[in-house]
Amino acid sequence: MPRRSILIFAGACIAIAAALAVVTMVLVGRQPSAPISAEVTSTGQPQVGGPFQLVNEEGQPVDETLLNGKWSLVFFGFTYCPDFCPTTLSMLEATKARLGDQADDVQLIFISVDPARDTPKAMKDYLSTYPMDVVGLTGTPEQVRAAADAYRVLYEKVGEGENYTMNHSLTIYLMGPDGKFRAPLGHDIGPARAADIIKRNMARG
């Protein structure tokens, strides 16, 4: 192959690779995933969860002891979220309905990744539109970042001005009554499968 043709071919390959890289960055940026398997405990469980200091929708300080004594479904999002957050909260509502009497042992915890807008009052107003009980948590940017890091949640601000949005991980974390991580739930697995995963973990204790 002539040298000129080789150079043209090589240039085309580089251009294609660059284009694919840009597309991958854009797609990943829209929905970051949480690398929950990055570290594991001595028992083989992924290292997820840990200490946090936040405030609830009443403005009262809370910490990780909020998880004690109940099964918890922990989900990170924000009140201005146009699609994933309300869809996920509705899915979790339907999941609890499938748990029957066991639903009383499960609490839903919604942690904001947008502390600038999600004040305790904003969280309370937002969650009041859902018929189920949801514990809404927020805090200072530093407190939110620490909680997100503990759960290996990725999030970032996108855009400027009043109409900015937030990219964030969509994993739901099932935590046991001892405050330890049990299993991840995909936001789109549906109520039947989610309820089955929760029941199986409850049976194991």
Coordinates of N, CA and C in Angstrom, one line a residue:
M1 N 0.9 -1.2 0.0 CA 0.0 0.0 0.0 C 0.9 1.2 0.0
P2 N 0.6 2.2 -0.9 CA 1.4 3.4 -0.9 C 1.4 4.2 0.4
R3 N 2.5 4.9 0.6 CA 2.6 5.6 1.9 C 1.5 6.5 2.1
R4 N 1.1 7.3 1.1 CA 0.0 8.2 1.2 C -1.3 7.5 1.7
S5 N -1.6 6.3 1.1 CA -2.8 5.6 1.4 C -2.7 5.1 2.8
I6 N -1.5 4.7 3.3 CA -1.4 4.2 4.7 C -1.7 5.4 5.6
L7 N -1.2 6.6 5.3 CA -1.4 7.7 6.2 C -2.9 8.1 6.2
I8 N -3.6 8.0 5.1 CA -5.0 8.3 5.0 C -5.8 7.3 5.8
F9 N -5.4 6.0 5.7 CA -6.1 5.0 6.4 C -5.9 5.1 7.9
A10 N -4.7 5.4 8.3 CA -4.4 5.6 9.7 C -5.1 6.8 10.3
G11 N -5.2 7.9 9.5 CA -5.9 9.1 10.0 C -7.4 8.8 10.2
A12 N -8.0 8.0 9.2 CA -9.4 7.6 9.3 C -9.7 6.8 10.6
C13 N -8.8 5.8 10.9 CA -8.9 5.0 12.1 C -8.9 5.8 13.4
I14 N -8.0 6.8 13.4 CA -7.9 7.7 14.6 C -9.1 8.5 14.7
A15 N -9.6 9.0 13.6 CA -10.9 9.8 13.7 C -12.0 9.0 14.2
I16 N -12.2 7.8 13.7 CA -13.3 6.9 14.1 C -13.1 6.6 15.6
A17 N -11.9 6.3 16.1 CA -11.7 6.0 17.5 C -12.0 7.2 18.4
A18 N -11.7 8.4 17.9 CA -12.0 9.6 18.7 C -13.5 9.8 18.8
A19 N -14.2 9.6 17.6 CA -15.6 9.7 17.6 C -16.3 8.8 18.6
L20 N -15.8 7.5 18.6 CA -16.4 6.5 19.5 C -16.1 6.9 21.0
A21 N -15.0 7.5 21.2 CA -14.7 7.9 22.6 C -15.6 9.0 23.0
V22 N -15.9 9.9 22.2 CA -16.8 11.0 22.5 C -18.2 10.5 22.8
V23 N -18.7 9.6 21.9 CA -20.0 9.0 22.1 C -20.1 8.3 23.5
T24 N -19.0 7.5 23.8 CA -19.0 6.8 25.1 C -19.0 7.8 26.2
M25 N -18.3 8.8 26.2 CA -18.3 9.8 27.3 C -19.7 10.4 27.4
V26 N -20.3 10.8 26.3 CA -21.6 11.4 26.4 C -22.6 10.4 27.0
L27 N -22.6 9.1 26.6 CA -23.6 8.2 27.1 C -23.3 7.9 28.6
V28 N -22.1 7.7 28.9 CA -21.7 7.5 30.3 C -22.1 8.7 31.2
G29 N -21.9 9.9 30.6 CA -22.2 11.1 31.4 C -23.6 11.2 31.7
R30 N -24.5 10.7 30.9 CA -25.9 10.8 31.1 C -26.4 9.9 32.3
Q31 N -25.7 8.8 32.5 CA -26.2 7.9 33.5 C -25.0 7.2 34.2
P32 N -24.2 7.9 35.1 CA -23.1 7.3 35.7 C -23.5 6.0 36.5
S33 N -22.7 5.0 36.5 CA -23.0 3.8 37.3 C -22.1 3.8 38.5
A34 N -22.6 3.2 39.5 CA -21.8 3.1 40.8 C -21.0 1.8 40.8
P35 N -19.6 2.0 41.0 CA -18.8 0.8 41.0 C -18.8 0.1 42.3
I36 N -19.9 -0.5 42.6 CA -20.1 -1.1 44.0 C -19.3 -2.3 44.2
S37 N -18.7 -2.9 43.2 CA -17.9 -4.1 43.4 C -16.4 -3.7 43.5
A38 N -16.1 -2.5 43.6 CA -14.7 -2.1 43.7 C -13.9 -2.6 44.9
E39 N -14.6 -2.7 46.0 CA -13.9 -3.3 47.2 C -14.9 -4.2 47.9
V40 N -14.4 -5.2 48.5 CA -15.3 -6.1 49.3 C -14.8 -6.3 50.7
T41 N -15.7 -6.7 51.6 CA -15.4 -6.9 52.9 C -14.7 -8.3 53.1
S42 N -14.4 -8.6 54.3 CA -13.8 -10.0 54.6 C -14.7 -11.1 54.3
T43 N -16.0 -10.8 54.3 CA -17.1 -11.8 54.0 C -17.4 -11.9 52.5
G44 N -16.8 -11.1 51.7 CA -17.0 -11.1 50.3 C -18.1 -10.1 49.8
Q45 N -18.7 -9.4 50.7 CA -19.7 -8.4 50.4 C -19.1 -7.1 49.9
P46 N -19.7 -6.5 48.9 CA -19.1 -5.2 48.4 C -19.1 -4.2 49.6
Q47 N -18.1 -3.3 49.6 CA -18.0 -2.3 50.7 C -18.9 -1.1 50.3
V48 N -20.1 -1.1 50.8 CA -21.1 -0.1 50.4 C -21.7 0.4 51.7
G49 N -21.9 1.7 51.9 CA -22.5 2.3 53.1 C -21.4 2.6 54.1
G50 N -21.9 3.2 55.2 CA -21.0 3.6 56.2 C -21.5 4.9 56.9
P51 N -20.7 5.5 57.7 CA -21.1 6.7 58.5 C -21.6 7.8 57.6
F52 N -22.6 8.6 58.0 CA -23.0 9.8 57.3 C -23.7 10.7 58.3
Q53 N -23.6 12.0 58.0 CA -24.3 13.0 58.8 C -25.1 13.9 57.8
L54 N -26.5 13.8 57.9 CA -27.4 14.5 57.1 C -28.5 15.1 57.9
V55 N -29.5 15.7 57.2 CA -30.7 16.2 57.9 C -31.9 15.6 57.2
N56 N -33.0 15.4 57.9 CA -34.2 14.9 57.3 C -35.1 16.0 56.8
E57 N -36.2 15.7 56.3 CA -37.1 16.7 55.8 C -37.7 17.7 56.8
E58 N -37.5 17.3 58.1 CA -37.9 18.2 59.2 C -36.8 19.1 59.7
G59 N -35.6 18.9 59.1 CA -34.4 19.7 59.5 C -33.7 19.1 60.6
Q60 N -34.0 17.9 61.0 CA -33.4 17.2 62.2 C -32.2 16.4 61.7
P61 N -31.1 16.5 62.4 CA -29.9 15.8 62.1 C -30.1 14.3 62.2
V62 N -29.6 13.5 61.3 CA -29.6 12.1 61.3 C -28.3 11.5 60.9
D63 N -28.0 10.3 61.3 CA -26.8 9.6 60.8 C -27.1 8.2 60.4
E64 N -26.1 7.4 60.3 CA -26.3 6.0 59.8 C -27.1 5.1 60.7
T65 N -27.3 5.5 61.9 CA -28.2 4.7 62.8 C -29.6 4.7 62.4
L66 N -30.0 5.6 61.5 CA -31.3 5.6 60.9 C -31.7 4.3 60.3
L67 N -30.6 3.5 59.8 CA -30.8 2.2 59.2 C -31.1 1.1 60.2
N68 N -30.8 1.3 61.4 CA -30.8 0.2 62.4 C -32.3 -0.2 62.7
G69 N -32.5 -1.6 62.6 CA -33.8 -2.1 63.0 C -34.7 -2.3 61.9
K70 N -34.4 -1.8 60.7 CA -35.3 -1.9 59.5 C -34.5 -2.3 58.3
W71 N -35.2 -2.9 57.3 CA -34.6 -3.1 56.0 C -34.8 -1.7 55.3
S72 N -33.8 -1.3 54.6 CA -33.8 0.0 54.0 C -33.5 -0.1 52.5
L73 N -34.2 0.7 51.7 CA -33.9 0.8 50.3 C -33.4 2.3 50.1
V74 N -32.1 2.4 49.9 CA -31.5 3.7 49.8 C -31.3 4.1 48.4
F75 N -31.8 5.3 48.0 CA -31.7 5.8 46.6 C -31.3 7.2 46.6
F76 N -30.3 7.6 45.7 CA -29.9 8.9 45.6 C -30.5 9.6 44.3
G77 N -30.9 10.8 44.5 CA -31.5 11.6 43.4 C -31.7 13.0 43.7
F78 N -32.6 13.7 43.1 CA -32.9 15.1 43.4 C -34.3 15.4 43.0
T79 N -34.9 16.5 43.6 CA -36.3 16.8 43.4 C -36.6 17.4 42.1
Y80 N -35.6 17.9 41.4 CA -35.8 18.5 40.1 C -35.7 17.5 39.0
C81 N -35.4 16.2 39.3 CA -35.2 15.1 38.4 C -36.5 14.9 37.6
P82 N -36.4 15.0 36.2 CA -37.6 14.9 35.4 C -38.1 13.5 35.1
D83 N -37.3 12.5 35.3 CA -37.7 11.2 34.9 C -37.3 10.1 35.8
F84 N -36.0 9.8 35.9 CA -35.5 8.6 36.6 C -36.0 8.6 38.1
C85 N -35.9 9.7 38.8 CA -36.2 9.7 40.2 C -37.7 9.5 40.5
P86 N -38.6 10.2 39.8 CA -40.0 9.9 40.1 C -40.4 8.5 39.6
T87 N -39.8 8.0 38.5 CA -40.1 6.7 38.1 C -39.6 5.6 39.1
T88 N -38.4 5.8 39.6 CA -37.9 4.9 40.6 C -38.7 4.9 41.9
L89 N -39.1 6.1 42.3 CA -39.9 6.2 43.6 C -41.2 5.4 43.4
S90 N -41.8 5.6 42.2 CA -43.1 4.9 41.9 C -42.9 3.4 41.9
M91 N -41.7 3.0 41.3 CA -41.4 1.5 41.3 C -41.3 1.0 42.7
L92 N -40.6 1.7 43.6 CA -40.4 1.3 44.9 C -41.7 1.2 45.7
E93 N -42.6 2.2 45.4 CA -43.9 2.1 46.0 C -44.7 0.8 45.6
A94 N -44.6 0.5 44.3 CA -45.2 -0.8 43.9 C -44.5 -2.0 44.4
T95 N -43.2 -1.9 44.7 CA -42.5 -3.0 45.3 C -42.9 -3.3 46.7
K96 N -43.1 -2.2 47.5 CA -43.6 -2.3 48.8 C -45.0 -3.0 48.9
A97 N -45.8 -2.6 47.9 CA -47.1 -3.2 47.9 C -47.1 -4.7 47.7
R98 N -46.1 -5.2 47.0 CA -45.9 -6.6 46.7 C -45.3 -7.4 47.9
L99 N -44.8 -6.6 48.9 CA -44.2 -7.3 50.1 C -45.2 -7.7 51.1
G100 N -46.5 -7.3 51.0 CA -47.5 -7.6 52.0 C -47.2 -7.2 53.4
D101 N -47.3 -8.1 54.3 CA -47.1 -7.7 55.7 C -45.6 -7.4 56.0
Q102 N -44.7 -7.9 55.1 CA -43.3 -7.6 55.3 C -43.0 -6.1 54.9
A103 N -43.9 -5.4 54.3 CA -43.6 -4.0 53.9 C -43.4 -3.1 55.1
D104 N -44.0 -3.5 56.2 CA -43.8 -2.7 57.4 C -42.4 -2.7 57.9
D105 N -41.6 -3.7 57.5 CA -40.2 -3.8 58.0 C -39.2 -3.1 57.0
V106 N -39.8 -2.4 56.0 CA -38.9 -1.8 55.0 C -39.2 -0.3 54.9
Q107 N -38.1 0.5 55.0 CA -38.2 1.9 54.8 C -37.5 2.4 53.6
L108 N -38.0 3.4 53.0 CA -37.4 4.0 51.7 C -36.7 5.3 52.1
I109 N -35.5 5.4 51.7 CA -34.6 6.6 52.0 C -34.1 7.2 50.8
F110 N -34.5 8.5 50.5 CA -34.2 9.2 49.3 C -33.2 10.3 49.7
I111 N -32.0 10.2 49.2 CA -30.9 11.2 49.6 C -30.6 12.1 48.4
S112 N -30.7 13.4 48.6 CA -30.5 14.3 47.5 C -29.0 14.5 47.2
V113 N -28.8 14.6 45.9 CA -27.4 15.0 45.4 C -27.4 16.4 44.9
D114 N -28.4 17.2 45.3 CA -28.5 18.6 44.8 C -28.8 19.4 46.1
P115 N -27.9 19.5 47.0 CA -28.2 20.2 48.2 C -28.4 21.7 48.1
A116 N -28.0 22.3 47.0 CA -28.2 23.7 46.7 C -29.7 24.1 46.6
R117 N -30.4 23.2 46.0 CA -31.9 23.4 45.8 C -32.7 22.6 46.8
D118 N -32.2 21.4 47.1 CA -33.0 20.5 47.9 C -32.9 20.8 49.4
T119 N -33.5 21.8 49.9 CA -33.5 22.1 51.3 C -34.5 21.1 52.0
P120 N -34.5 21.0 53.3 CA -35.4 20.1 54.0 C -36.8 20.4 53.6
K121 N -37.2 21.7 53.4 CA -38.6 22.0 53.0 C -38.9 21.5 51.6
A122 N -37.9 21.7 50.7 CA -38.1 21.3 49.3 C -38.3 19.7 49.3
M123 N -37.5 19.0 50.1 CA -37.6 17.6 50.1 C -39.0 17.2 50.7
K124 N -39.4 17.9 51.7 CA -40.7 17.5 52.3 C -41.9 17.8 51.3
D125 N -41.8 18.9 50.7 CA -42.9 19.2 49.7 C -42.9 18.2 48.5
Y126 N -41.7 17.8 48.1 CA -41.6 16.9 47.0 C -42.1 15.5 47.3
L127 N -41.7 15.0 48.5 CA -42.1 13.7 48.9 C -43.5 13.6 49.4
S128 N -44.2 14.7 49.7 CA -45.6 14.7 50.1 C -46.5 14.4 49.0
T129 N -46.0 14.4 47.7 CA -46.8 14.1 46.6 C -46.9 12.6 46.4
Y130 N -46.1 11.8 47.1 CA -46.2 10.4 47.0 C -47.0 9.8 48.2
P131 N -47.9 8.9 48.0 CA -48.7 8.3 49.1 C -47.9 7.5 50.1
M132 N -46.7 7.0 49.7 CA -45.9 6.1 50.6 C -45.1 7.0 51.5
D133 N -44.6 6.5 52.6 CA -43.7 7.2 53.5 C -42.3 7.0 52.9
V134 N -41.6 8.2 52.7 CA -40.3 8.2 52.2 C -39.5 9.1 53.1
V135 N -38.3 8.7 53.6 CA -37.5 9.5 54.4 C -36.6 10.3 53.5
G136 N -36.7 11.6 53.4 CA -35.9 12.5 52.6 C -34.7 13.0 53.3
L137 N -33.5 12.9 52.8 CA -32.3 13.4 53.5 C -31.6 14.3 52.6
T138 N -31.0 15.4 53.2 CA -30.2 16.3 52.4 C -29.1 16.8 53.4
G139 N -28.4 17.9 53.1 CA -27.3 18.4 54.0 C -26.5 19.4 53.2
T140 N -25.3 19.7 53.8 CA -24.4 20.6 53.1 C -23.8 19.8 52.0
P141 N -23.2 20.6 51.0 CA -22.5 19.9 49.9 C -21.5 18.9 50.4
E142 N -20.7 19.2 51.5 CA -19.7 18.3 52.0 C -20.4 17.0 52.6
Q143 N -21.5 17.2 53.3 CA -22.2 16.1 53.9 C -22.7 15.1 52.8
V144 N -23.3 15.8 51.8 CA -23.9 15.0 50.7 C -22.8 14.2 50.0
R145 N -21.7 14.9 49.8 CA -20.5 14.2 49.1 C -20.0 13.0 49.9
A146 N -19.9 13.2 51.2 CA -19.4 12.1 52.1 C -20.4 10.9 52.0
A147 N -21.7 11.2 52.1 CA -22.7 10.1 52.0 C -22.6 9.4 50.7
A148 N -22.5 10.2 49.6 CA -22.4 9.6 48.2 C -21.2 8.7 48.1
D149 N -20.1 9.2 48.6 CA -18.8 8.4 48.6 C -18.9 7.1 49.3
A150 N -19.6 7.2 50.5 CA -19.8 5.9 51.3 C -20.6 4.9 50.5
Y151 N -21.5 5.3 49.7 CA -22.3 4.4 48.9 C -21.8 4.2 47.4
R152 N -20.7 4.8 47.2 CA -20.1 4.7 45.8 C -21.0 5.3 44.8
V153 N -21.7 6.3 45.1 CA -22.6 7.0 44.2 C -21.8 8.1 43.4
L154 N -22.0 8.1 42.1 CA -21.4 9.2 41.3 C -22.5 10.2 40.9
Y155 N -22.1 11.5 41.0 CA -23.0 12.5 40.6 C -22.2 13.8 40.1
E156 N -22.9 14.6 39.3 CA -22.2 15.8 38.8 C -23.3 16.8 38.3
K157 N -22.9 18.0 38.5 CA -23.8 19.1 38.0 C -23.6 19.3 36.6
V158 N -24.7 19.5 35.8 CA -24.6 19.7 34.4 C -25.4 21.0 34.0
G159 N -24.6 21.9 33.4 CA -25.3 23.2 33.1 C -25.1 24.3 34.1
E160 N -25.5 25.5 33.8 CA -25.4 26.6 34.7 C -26.7 27.3 34.8
G161 N -26.8 28.3 35.8 CA -28.0 29.0 36.0 C -29.0 28.2 36.7
E162 N -30.3 28.7 36.7 CA -31.4 28.0 37.4 C -31.8 26.7 36.9
N163 N -31.5 26.5 35.6 CA -32.0 25.3 34.9 C -31.0 24.1 34.8
Y164 N -30.0 24.2 35.7 CA -29.0 23.1 35.6 C -29.7 21.8 36.1
T165 N -29.1 20.7 35.7 CA -29.6 19.4 36.1 C -28.4 18.6 36.8
M166 N -28.7 17.4 37.2 CA -27.7 16.6 37.9 C -27.7 15.2 37.2
N167 N -26.5 14.8 36.8 CA -26.3 13.4 36.5 C -26.0 12.6 37.7
H168 N -26.5 11.4 37.9 CA -26.2 10.6 39.1 C -26.5 9.1 38.9
S169 N -25.8 8.3 39.7 CA -26.0 6.9 39.7 C -27.5 6.5 40.0
L170 N -27.9 5.4 39.5 CA -29.3 5.0 39.6 C -29.5 3.8 40.5
T171 N -28.5 3.2 41.0 CA -28.6 2.0 41.8 C -29.4 2.2 43.1
I172 N -30.2 1.3 43.5 CA -30.9 1.3 44.7 C -30.2 0.3 45.7
Y173 N -29.9 0.7 46.9 CA -29.1 -0.1 47.8 C -30.0 -0.7 48.9
L174 N -30.1 -2.1 48.9 CA -30.8 -2.8 50.0 C -29.9 -3.0 51.1
M175 N -30.2 -2.3 52.2 CA -29.4 -2.4 53.5 C -30.2 -3.2 54.5
G176 N -29.5 -4.1 55.3 CA -30.1 -4.9 56.3 C -30.4 -4.1 57.5
P177 N -31.2 -4.7 58.5 CA -31.5 -4.0 59.7 C -30.3 -3.8 60.6
D178 N -29.1 -4.4 60.2 CA -27.9 -4.1 61.0 C -27.1 -2.9 60.3
G179 N -27.7 -2.3 59.3 CA -27.1 -1.2 58.6 C -26.1 -1.6 57.5
K180 N -26.0 -3.0 57.3 CA -25.0 -3.5 56.3 C -25.6 -3.7 54.9
F181 N -24.8 -3.5 53.9 CA -25.3 -3.7 52.5 C -25.6 -5.2 52.3
R182 N -26.8 -5.4 51.6 CA -27.2 -6.7 51.2 C -27.2 -6.9 49.7
A183 N -27.8 -6.0 48.9 CA -27.8 -6.3 47.5 C -28.1 -5.0 46.8
P184 N -27.7 -4.9 45.5 CA -28.1 -3.7 44.7 C -29.3 -4.1 43.9
L185 N -30.2 -3.1 43.7 CA -31.3 -3.3 42.8 C -31.3 -2.3 41.7
G186 N -31.5 -2.7 40.5 CA -31.5 -1.8 39.3 C -32.8 -1.0 39.4
H187 N -32.7 0.2 38.9 CA -33.9 1.1 39.0 C -35.0 0.6 38.0
D188 N -34.6 -0.2 37.1 CA -35.6 -0.6 36.0 C -35.9 -2.1 36.1
I189 N -35.7 -2.8 37.2 CA -35.9 -4.2 37.2 C -37.4 -4.6 37.5
G190 N -38.2 -3.6 37.9 CA -39.6 -3.8 38.1 C -40.0 -4.3 39.5
P191 N -41.2 -4.0 39.9 CA -41.6 -4.3 41.3 C -41.5 -5.8 41.7
A192 N -41.9 -6.7 40.7 CA -42.0 -8.1 41.0 C -40.6 -8.7 41.4
R193 N -39.6 -8.3 40.5 CA -38.3 -8.8 40.7 C -37.6 -8.2 41.9
A194 N -37.9 -6.9 42.1 CA -37.3 -6.2 43.3 C -37.9 -6.8 44.6
A195 N -39.2 -7.1 44.6 CA -39.8 -7.6 45.8 C -39.2 -9.0 46.1
D196 N -38.9 -9.8 45.0 CA -38.4 -11.1 45.2 C -37.0 -11.1 45.8
I197 N -36.1 -10.1 45.3 CA -34.8 -9.9 45.9 C -34.9 -9.6 47.4
I198 N -35.8 -8.7 47.7 CA -35.9 -8.2 49.1 C -36.3 -9.4 50.0
K199 N -37.3 -10.2 49.5 CA -37.8 -11.3 50.3 C -36.8 -12.4 50.5
R200 N -36.0 -12.6 49.5 CA -34.9 -13.6 49.6 C -33.9 -13.2 50.6
N201 N -33.5 -11.9 50.6 CA -32.6 -11.4 51.6 C -33.2 -11.4 53.0
M202 N -34.4 -11.1 53.1 CA -35.1 -11.1 54.4 C -35.1 -12.5 55.0
A203 N -35.3 -13.5 54.1 CA -35.3 -14.9 54.6 C -33.9 -15.3 55.1
R204 N -32.9 -14.8 54.5 CA -31.5 -15.1 55.0 C -31.1 -14.3 56.2
G205 N -31.9 -13.3 56.5 CA -31.6 -12.5 57.7 C -30.5 -11.5 57.6

